[in-house]
mmCIF file of C-alpha atoms in Angstrom:
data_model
loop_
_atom_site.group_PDB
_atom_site.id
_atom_site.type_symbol
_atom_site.label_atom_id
_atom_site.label_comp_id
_atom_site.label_asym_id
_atom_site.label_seq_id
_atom_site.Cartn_x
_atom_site.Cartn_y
_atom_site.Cartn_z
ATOM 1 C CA UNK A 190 -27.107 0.364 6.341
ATOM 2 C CA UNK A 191 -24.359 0.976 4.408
ATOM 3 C CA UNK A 192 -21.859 3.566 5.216
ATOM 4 C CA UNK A 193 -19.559 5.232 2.840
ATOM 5 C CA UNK A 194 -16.412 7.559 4.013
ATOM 6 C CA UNK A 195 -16.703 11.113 2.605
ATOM 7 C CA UNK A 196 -14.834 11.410 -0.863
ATOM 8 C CA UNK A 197 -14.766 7.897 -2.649
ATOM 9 C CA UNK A 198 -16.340 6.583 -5.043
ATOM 10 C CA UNK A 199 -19.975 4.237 -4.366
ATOM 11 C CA UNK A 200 -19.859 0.889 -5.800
ATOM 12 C CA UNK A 201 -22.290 -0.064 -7.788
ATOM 13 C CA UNK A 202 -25.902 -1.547 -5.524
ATOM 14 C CA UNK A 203 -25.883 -4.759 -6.957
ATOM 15 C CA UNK A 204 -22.004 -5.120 -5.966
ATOM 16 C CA UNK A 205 -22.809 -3.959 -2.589
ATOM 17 C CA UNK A 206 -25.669 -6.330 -2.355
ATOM 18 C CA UNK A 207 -23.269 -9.016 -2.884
ATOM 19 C CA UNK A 208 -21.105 -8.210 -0.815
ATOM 20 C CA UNK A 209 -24.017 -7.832 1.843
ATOM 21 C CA UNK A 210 -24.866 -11.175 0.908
ATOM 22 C CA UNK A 211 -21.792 -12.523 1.625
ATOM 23 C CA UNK A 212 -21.670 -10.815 5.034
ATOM 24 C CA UNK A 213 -24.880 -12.383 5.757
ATOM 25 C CA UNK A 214 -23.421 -15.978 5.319
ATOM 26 C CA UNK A 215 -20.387 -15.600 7.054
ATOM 27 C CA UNK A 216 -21.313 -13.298 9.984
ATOM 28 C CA UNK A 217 -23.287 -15.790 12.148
ATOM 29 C CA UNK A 218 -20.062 -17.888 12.417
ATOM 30 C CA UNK A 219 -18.341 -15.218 14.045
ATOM 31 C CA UNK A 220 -20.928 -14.637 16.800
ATOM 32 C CA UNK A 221 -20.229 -12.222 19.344
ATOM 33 C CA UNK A 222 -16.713 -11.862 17.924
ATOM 34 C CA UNK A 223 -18.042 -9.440 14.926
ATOM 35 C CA UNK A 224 -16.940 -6.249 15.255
ATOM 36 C CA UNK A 225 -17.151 -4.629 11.555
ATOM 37 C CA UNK A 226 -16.910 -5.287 7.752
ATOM 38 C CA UNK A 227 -15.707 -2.950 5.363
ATOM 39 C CA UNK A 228 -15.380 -3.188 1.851
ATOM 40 C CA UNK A 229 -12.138 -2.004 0.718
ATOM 41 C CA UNK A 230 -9.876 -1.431 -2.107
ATOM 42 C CA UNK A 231 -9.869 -1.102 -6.121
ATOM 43 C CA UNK A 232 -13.900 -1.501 -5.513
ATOM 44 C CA UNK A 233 -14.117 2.081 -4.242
ATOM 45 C CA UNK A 234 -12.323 2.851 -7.781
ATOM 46 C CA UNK A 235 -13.797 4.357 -10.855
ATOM 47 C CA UNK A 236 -11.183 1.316 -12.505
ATOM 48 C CA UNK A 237 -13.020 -1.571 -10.960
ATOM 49 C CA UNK A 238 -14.322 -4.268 -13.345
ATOM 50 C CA UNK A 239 -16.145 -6.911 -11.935
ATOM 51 C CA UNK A 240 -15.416 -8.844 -14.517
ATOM 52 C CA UNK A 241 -12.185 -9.536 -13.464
ATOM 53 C CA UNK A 242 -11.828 -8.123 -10.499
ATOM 54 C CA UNK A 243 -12.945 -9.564 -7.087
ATOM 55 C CA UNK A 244 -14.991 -7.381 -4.377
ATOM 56 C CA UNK A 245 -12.085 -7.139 -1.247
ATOM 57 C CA UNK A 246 -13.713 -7.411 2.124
ATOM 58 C CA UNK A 247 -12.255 -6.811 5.835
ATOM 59 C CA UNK A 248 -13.542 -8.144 8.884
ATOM 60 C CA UNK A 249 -12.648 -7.491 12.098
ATOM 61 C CA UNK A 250 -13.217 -9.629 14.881
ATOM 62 C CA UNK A 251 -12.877 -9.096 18.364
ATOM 63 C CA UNK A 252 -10.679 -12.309 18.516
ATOM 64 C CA UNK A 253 -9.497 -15.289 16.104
ATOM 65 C CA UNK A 254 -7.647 -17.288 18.380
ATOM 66 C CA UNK A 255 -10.026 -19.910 19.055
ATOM 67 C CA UNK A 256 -9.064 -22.825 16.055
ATOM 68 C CA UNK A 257 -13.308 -24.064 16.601
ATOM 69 C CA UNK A 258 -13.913 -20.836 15.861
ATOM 70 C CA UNK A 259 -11.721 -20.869 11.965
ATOM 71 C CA UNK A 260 -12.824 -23.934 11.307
ATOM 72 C CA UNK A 261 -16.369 -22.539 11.399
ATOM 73 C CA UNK A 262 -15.579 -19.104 9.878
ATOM 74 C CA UNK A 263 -14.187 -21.441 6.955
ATOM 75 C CA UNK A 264 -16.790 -23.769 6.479
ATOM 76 C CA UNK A 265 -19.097 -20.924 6.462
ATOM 77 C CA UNK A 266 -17.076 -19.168 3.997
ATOM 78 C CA UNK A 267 -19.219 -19.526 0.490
ATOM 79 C CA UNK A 268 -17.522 -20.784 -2.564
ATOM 80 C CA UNK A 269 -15.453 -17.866 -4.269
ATOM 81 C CA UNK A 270 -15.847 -19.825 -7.786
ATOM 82 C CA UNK A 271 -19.260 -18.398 -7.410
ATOM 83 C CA UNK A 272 -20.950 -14.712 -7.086
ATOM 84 C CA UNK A 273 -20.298 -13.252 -4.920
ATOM 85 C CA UNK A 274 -16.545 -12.867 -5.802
ATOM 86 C CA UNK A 275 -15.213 -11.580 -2.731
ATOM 87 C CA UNK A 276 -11.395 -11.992 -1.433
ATOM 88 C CA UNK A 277 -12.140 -11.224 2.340
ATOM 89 C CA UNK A 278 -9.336 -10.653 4.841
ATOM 90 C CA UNK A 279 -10.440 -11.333 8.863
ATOM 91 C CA UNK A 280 -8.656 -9.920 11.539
ATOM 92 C CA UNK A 281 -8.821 -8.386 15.030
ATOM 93 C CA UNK A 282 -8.839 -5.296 16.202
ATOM 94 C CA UNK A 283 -5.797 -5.280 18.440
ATOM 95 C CA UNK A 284 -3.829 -6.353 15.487
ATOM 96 C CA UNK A 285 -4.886 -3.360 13.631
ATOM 97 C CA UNK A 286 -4.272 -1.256 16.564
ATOM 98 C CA UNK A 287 -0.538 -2.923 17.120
ATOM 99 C CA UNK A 288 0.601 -3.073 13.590
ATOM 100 C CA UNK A 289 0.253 0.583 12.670
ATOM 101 C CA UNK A 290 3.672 1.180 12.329
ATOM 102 C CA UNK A 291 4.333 -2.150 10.231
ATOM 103 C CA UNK A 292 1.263 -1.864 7.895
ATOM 104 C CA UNK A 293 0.816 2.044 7.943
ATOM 105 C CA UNK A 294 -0.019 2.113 4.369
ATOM 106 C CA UNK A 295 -2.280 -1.030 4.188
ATOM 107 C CA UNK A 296 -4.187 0.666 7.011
ATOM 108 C CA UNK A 297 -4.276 4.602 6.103
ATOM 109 C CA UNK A 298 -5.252 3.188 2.700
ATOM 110 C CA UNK A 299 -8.498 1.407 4.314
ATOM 111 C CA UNK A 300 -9.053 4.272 7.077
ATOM 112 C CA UNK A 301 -9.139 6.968 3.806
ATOM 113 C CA UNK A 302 -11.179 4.777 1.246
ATOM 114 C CA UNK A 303 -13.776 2.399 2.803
ATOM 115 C CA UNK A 304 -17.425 1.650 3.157
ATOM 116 C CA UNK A 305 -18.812 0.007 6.177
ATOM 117 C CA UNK A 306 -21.033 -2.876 5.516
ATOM 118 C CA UNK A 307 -21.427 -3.157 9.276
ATOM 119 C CA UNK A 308 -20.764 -2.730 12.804
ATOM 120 C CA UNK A 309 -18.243 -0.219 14.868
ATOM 121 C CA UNK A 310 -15.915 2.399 13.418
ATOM 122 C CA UNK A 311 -12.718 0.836 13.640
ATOM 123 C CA UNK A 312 -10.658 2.647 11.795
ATOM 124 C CA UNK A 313 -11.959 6.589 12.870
ATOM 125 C CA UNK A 314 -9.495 7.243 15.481
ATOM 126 C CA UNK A 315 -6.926 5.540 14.345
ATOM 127 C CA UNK A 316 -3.625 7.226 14.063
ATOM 128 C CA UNK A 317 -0.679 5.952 11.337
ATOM 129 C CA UNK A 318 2.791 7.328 12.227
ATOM 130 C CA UNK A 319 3.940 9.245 9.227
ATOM 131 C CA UNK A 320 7.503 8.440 9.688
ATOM 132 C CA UNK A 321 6.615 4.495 9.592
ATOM 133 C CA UNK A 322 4.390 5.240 6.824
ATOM 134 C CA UNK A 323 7.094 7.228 4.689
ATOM 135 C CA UNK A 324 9.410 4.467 5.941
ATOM 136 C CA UNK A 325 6.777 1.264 4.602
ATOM 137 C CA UNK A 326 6.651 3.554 1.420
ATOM 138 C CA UNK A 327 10.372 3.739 0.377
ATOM 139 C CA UNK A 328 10.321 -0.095 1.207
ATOM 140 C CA UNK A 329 7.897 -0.977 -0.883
ATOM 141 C CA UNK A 330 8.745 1.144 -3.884
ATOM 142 C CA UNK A 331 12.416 0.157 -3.959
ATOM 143 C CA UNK A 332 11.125 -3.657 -3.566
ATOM 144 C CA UNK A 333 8.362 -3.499 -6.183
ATOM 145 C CA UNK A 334 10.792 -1.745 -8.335
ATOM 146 C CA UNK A 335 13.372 -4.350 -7.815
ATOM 147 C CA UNK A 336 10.932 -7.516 -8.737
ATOM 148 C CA UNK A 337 9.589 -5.940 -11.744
ATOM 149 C CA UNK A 338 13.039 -5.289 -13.454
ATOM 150 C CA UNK A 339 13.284 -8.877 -12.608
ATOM 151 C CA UNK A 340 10.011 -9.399 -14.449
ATOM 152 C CA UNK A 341 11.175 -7.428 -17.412
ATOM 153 C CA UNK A 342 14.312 -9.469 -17.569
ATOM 154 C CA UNK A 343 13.195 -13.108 -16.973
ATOM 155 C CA UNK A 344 9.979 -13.050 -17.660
ATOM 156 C CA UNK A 345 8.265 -14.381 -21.465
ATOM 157 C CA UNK A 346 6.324 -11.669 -22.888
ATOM 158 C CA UNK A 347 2.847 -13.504 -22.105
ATOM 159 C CA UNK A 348 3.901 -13.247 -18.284
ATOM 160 C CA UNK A 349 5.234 -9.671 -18.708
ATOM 161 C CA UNK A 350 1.507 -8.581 -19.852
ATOM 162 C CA UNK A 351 0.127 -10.139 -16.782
ATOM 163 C CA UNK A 352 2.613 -8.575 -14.215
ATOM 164 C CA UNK A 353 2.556 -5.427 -15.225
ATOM 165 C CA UNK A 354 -1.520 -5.105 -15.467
ATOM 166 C CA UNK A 355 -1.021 -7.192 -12.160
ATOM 167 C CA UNK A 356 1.530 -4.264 -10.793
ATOM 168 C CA UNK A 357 -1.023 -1.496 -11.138
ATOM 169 C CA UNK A 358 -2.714 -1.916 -7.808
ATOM 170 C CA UNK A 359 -0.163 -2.264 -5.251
ATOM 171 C CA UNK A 360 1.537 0.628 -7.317
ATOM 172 C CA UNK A 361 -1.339 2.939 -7.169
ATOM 173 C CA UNK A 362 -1.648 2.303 -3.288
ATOM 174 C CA UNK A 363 2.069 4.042 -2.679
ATOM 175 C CA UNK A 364 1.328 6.388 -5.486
ATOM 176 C CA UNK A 365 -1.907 7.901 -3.246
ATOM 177 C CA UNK A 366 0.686 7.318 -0.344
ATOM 178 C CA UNK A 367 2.810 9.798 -1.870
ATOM 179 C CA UNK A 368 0.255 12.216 -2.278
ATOM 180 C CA UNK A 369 -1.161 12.027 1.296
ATOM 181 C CA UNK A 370 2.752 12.807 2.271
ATOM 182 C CA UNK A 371 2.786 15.474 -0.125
ATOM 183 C CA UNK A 372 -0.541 16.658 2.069
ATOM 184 C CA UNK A 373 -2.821 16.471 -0.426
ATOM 185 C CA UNK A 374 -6.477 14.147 -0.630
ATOM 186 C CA UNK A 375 -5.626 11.381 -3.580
ATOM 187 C CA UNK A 376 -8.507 11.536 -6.206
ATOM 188 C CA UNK A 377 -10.689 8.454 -6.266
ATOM 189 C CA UNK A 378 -9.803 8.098 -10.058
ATOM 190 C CA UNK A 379 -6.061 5.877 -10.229
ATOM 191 C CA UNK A 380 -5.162 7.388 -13.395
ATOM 192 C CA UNK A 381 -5.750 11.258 -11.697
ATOM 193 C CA UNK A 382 -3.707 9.825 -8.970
ATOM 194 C CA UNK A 383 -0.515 8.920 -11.366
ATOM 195 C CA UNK A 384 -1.061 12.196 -13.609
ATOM 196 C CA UNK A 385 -0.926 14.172 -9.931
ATOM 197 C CA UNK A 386 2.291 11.896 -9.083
ATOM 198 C CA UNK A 387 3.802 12.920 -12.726
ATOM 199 C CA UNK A 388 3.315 16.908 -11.858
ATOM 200 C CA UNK A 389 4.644 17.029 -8.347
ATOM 201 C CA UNK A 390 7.934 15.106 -9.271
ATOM 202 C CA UNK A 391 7.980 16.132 -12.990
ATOM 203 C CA UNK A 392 7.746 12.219 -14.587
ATOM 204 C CA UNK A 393 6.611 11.568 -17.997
ATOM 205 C CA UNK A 394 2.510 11.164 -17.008
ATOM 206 C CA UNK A 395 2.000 8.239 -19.919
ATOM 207 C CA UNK A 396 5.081 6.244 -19.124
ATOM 208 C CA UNK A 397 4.260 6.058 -15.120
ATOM 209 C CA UNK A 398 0.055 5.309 -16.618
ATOM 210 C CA UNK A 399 1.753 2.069 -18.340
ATOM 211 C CA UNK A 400 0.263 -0.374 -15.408
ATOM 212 C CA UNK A 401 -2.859 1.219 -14.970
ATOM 213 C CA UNK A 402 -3.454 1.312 -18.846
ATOM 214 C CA UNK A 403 -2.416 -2.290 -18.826
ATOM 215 C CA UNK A 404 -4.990 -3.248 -16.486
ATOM 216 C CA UNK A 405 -8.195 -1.344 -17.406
ATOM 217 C CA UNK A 406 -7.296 -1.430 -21.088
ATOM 218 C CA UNK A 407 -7.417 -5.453 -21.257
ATOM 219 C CA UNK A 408 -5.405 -7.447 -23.675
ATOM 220 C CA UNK A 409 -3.237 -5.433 -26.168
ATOM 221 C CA UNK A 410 -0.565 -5.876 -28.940
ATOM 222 C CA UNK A 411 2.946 -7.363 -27.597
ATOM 223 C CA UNK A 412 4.670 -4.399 -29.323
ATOM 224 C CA UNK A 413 1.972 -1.812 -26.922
ATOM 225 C CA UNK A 414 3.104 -4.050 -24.125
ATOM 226 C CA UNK A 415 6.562 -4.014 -24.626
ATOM 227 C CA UNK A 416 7.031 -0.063 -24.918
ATOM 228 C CA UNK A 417 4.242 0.222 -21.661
ATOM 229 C CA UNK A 418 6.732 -1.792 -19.623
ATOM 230 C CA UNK A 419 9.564 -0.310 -20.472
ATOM 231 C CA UNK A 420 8.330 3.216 -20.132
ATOM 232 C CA UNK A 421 6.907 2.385 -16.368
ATOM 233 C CA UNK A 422 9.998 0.697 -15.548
ATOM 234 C CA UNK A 423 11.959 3.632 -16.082
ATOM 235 C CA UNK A 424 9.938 6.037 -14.765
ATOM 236 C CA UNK A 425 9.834 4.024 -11.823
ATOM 237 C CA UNK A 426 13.423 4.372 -11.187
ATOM 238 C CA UNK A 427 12.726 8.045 -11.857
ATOM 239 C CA UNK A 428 10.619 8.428 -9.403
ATOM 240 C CA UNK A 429 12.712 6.682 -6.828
ATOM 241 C CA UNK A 430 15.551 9.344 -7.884
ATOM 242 C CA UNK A 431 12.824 12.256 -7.479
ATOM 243 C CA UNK A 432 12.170 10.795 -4.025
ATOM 244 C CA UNK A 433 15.883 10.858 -2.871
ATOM 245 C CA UNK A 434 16.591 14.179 -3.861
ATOM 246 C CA UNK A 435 13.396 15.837 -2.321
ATOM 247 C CA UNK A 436 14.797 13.684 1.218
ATOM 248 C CA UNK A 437 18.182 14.610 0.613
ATOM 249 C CA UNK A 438 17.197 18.503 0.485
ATOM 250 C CA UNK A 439 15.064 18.047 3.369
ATOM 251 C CA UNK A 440 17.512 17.283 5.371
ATOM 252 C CA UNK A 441 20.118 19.889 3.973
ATOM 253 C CA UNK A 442 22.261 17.582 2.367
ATOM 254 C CA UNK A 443 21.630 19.725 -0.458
#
């Protein structure tokens, strides 16, 4: 059965049939090196369309060394052209375990917002350093922040659209990683999560929604794209200001 961690949001039955389904056809490849499937991700969203977006699955395996043992995970693998539209991920438990520090958010992101399709409870006892995890999360933001201004600048406005709908995901991950720093649960909801972000560090709410309202809101007018992008762009950089300050007074620098 089916297990969902306490808080998030349950997909839809037929999507967790297929991705059951799925399971089913890939899991006797693995053998005795199963350990657990979770489904993962934008799925456990209120935002999730299935219409364009696919169902992301982890599975963890006791070991993937063996290249027999790909080549039959892959051949087992069904088409992803076809339902069901999963994007899986497979890896083992001892790189989970060692790569903590390195992936904190990736993992604390999974270990707070997950459902268990199968086998053990991986990710229960796990415990992500904070300091890597605040560390990952200035990385990231600074990084993200850097290619999209790149975006902005070189990109035609066709290819601006699909970045910045494209941005909203890996966004909202350090925007909930934010909030779990600021000790507090993120809401399931993406758009609560960036209204939350807005309050704590006083942003304009709309401007830093300009991803998320990209993505869920489909195609819109260039002129609505245009302003969107600029407005998350700066805020963005606003938020990366906010973020230096609150450090810098933590520290007494201030």
């Amino acid at each position: 059965m089916a297990t969902l961690n306490e808080g998030r949001i349950e997909p839809a039955p037929e999507i967790v049939a297929e991705a059951r389904r799925w399971l089913d056809a890939v899991r006797p490849a693995l053998g005795a090196e199963f350990v657990a499937a979770y489904m993962y991700g934008s799925v456990l969203t209120r935002s999730f369309d299935f219409r364009r977006s696919r169902v992301n699955v982890l599975v963890v395996a006791r070991n993937l060394s063996r290249l027999e043992l790909l080549d039959q995970i892959a051949a087992a693998i069904p088409d992803p052209r076809k339902p069901p539209r999963v994007e899986a991920m497979f890896v083992t438990r001892i790189q989970i375990e060692r790569s903590l520090d390195s992936f904190a958010i990736e993992w604390l992101d999974i270990q707070e917002r997950h459902l268990r399709l199968d086998g053990e409870d991986v990710f229960g006892g796990l415990e992500i350093p904070r300091e890597s995890l605040r560390l990952q999360l200035e990385h990231e933001l600074r990084g993200k922040h850097i290619q999209l201004r790149q975006a902005y600048l070189l990109g035609r406005p066709a290819e601006r659209a699909r970045l910045l709908a494209l941005a909203s995901s890996s966004f909202a991950a350090l925007f909930r990683t934010l909030l779990r720093l600021n000790g507090e649960t993120p809401p399931a909801d993406n758009g609560r999560v960036v209204e939350r972000l807005a309050e704590i560090y006083e942003l304009n709410a709309q401007g830093l929604l300009g991803a998320h309202l990209q993505r869920v809101g489909g195609k819109a007018e260039a002129t609505v794209t245009h302003e969107r992008f600029q407005r998350f762009l700066t805020e963005i950089e606003r938020l990366i200001d906010a973020i230096d300050v609150a450090r810098a007074e933590r520290s007494g620098r201030i």
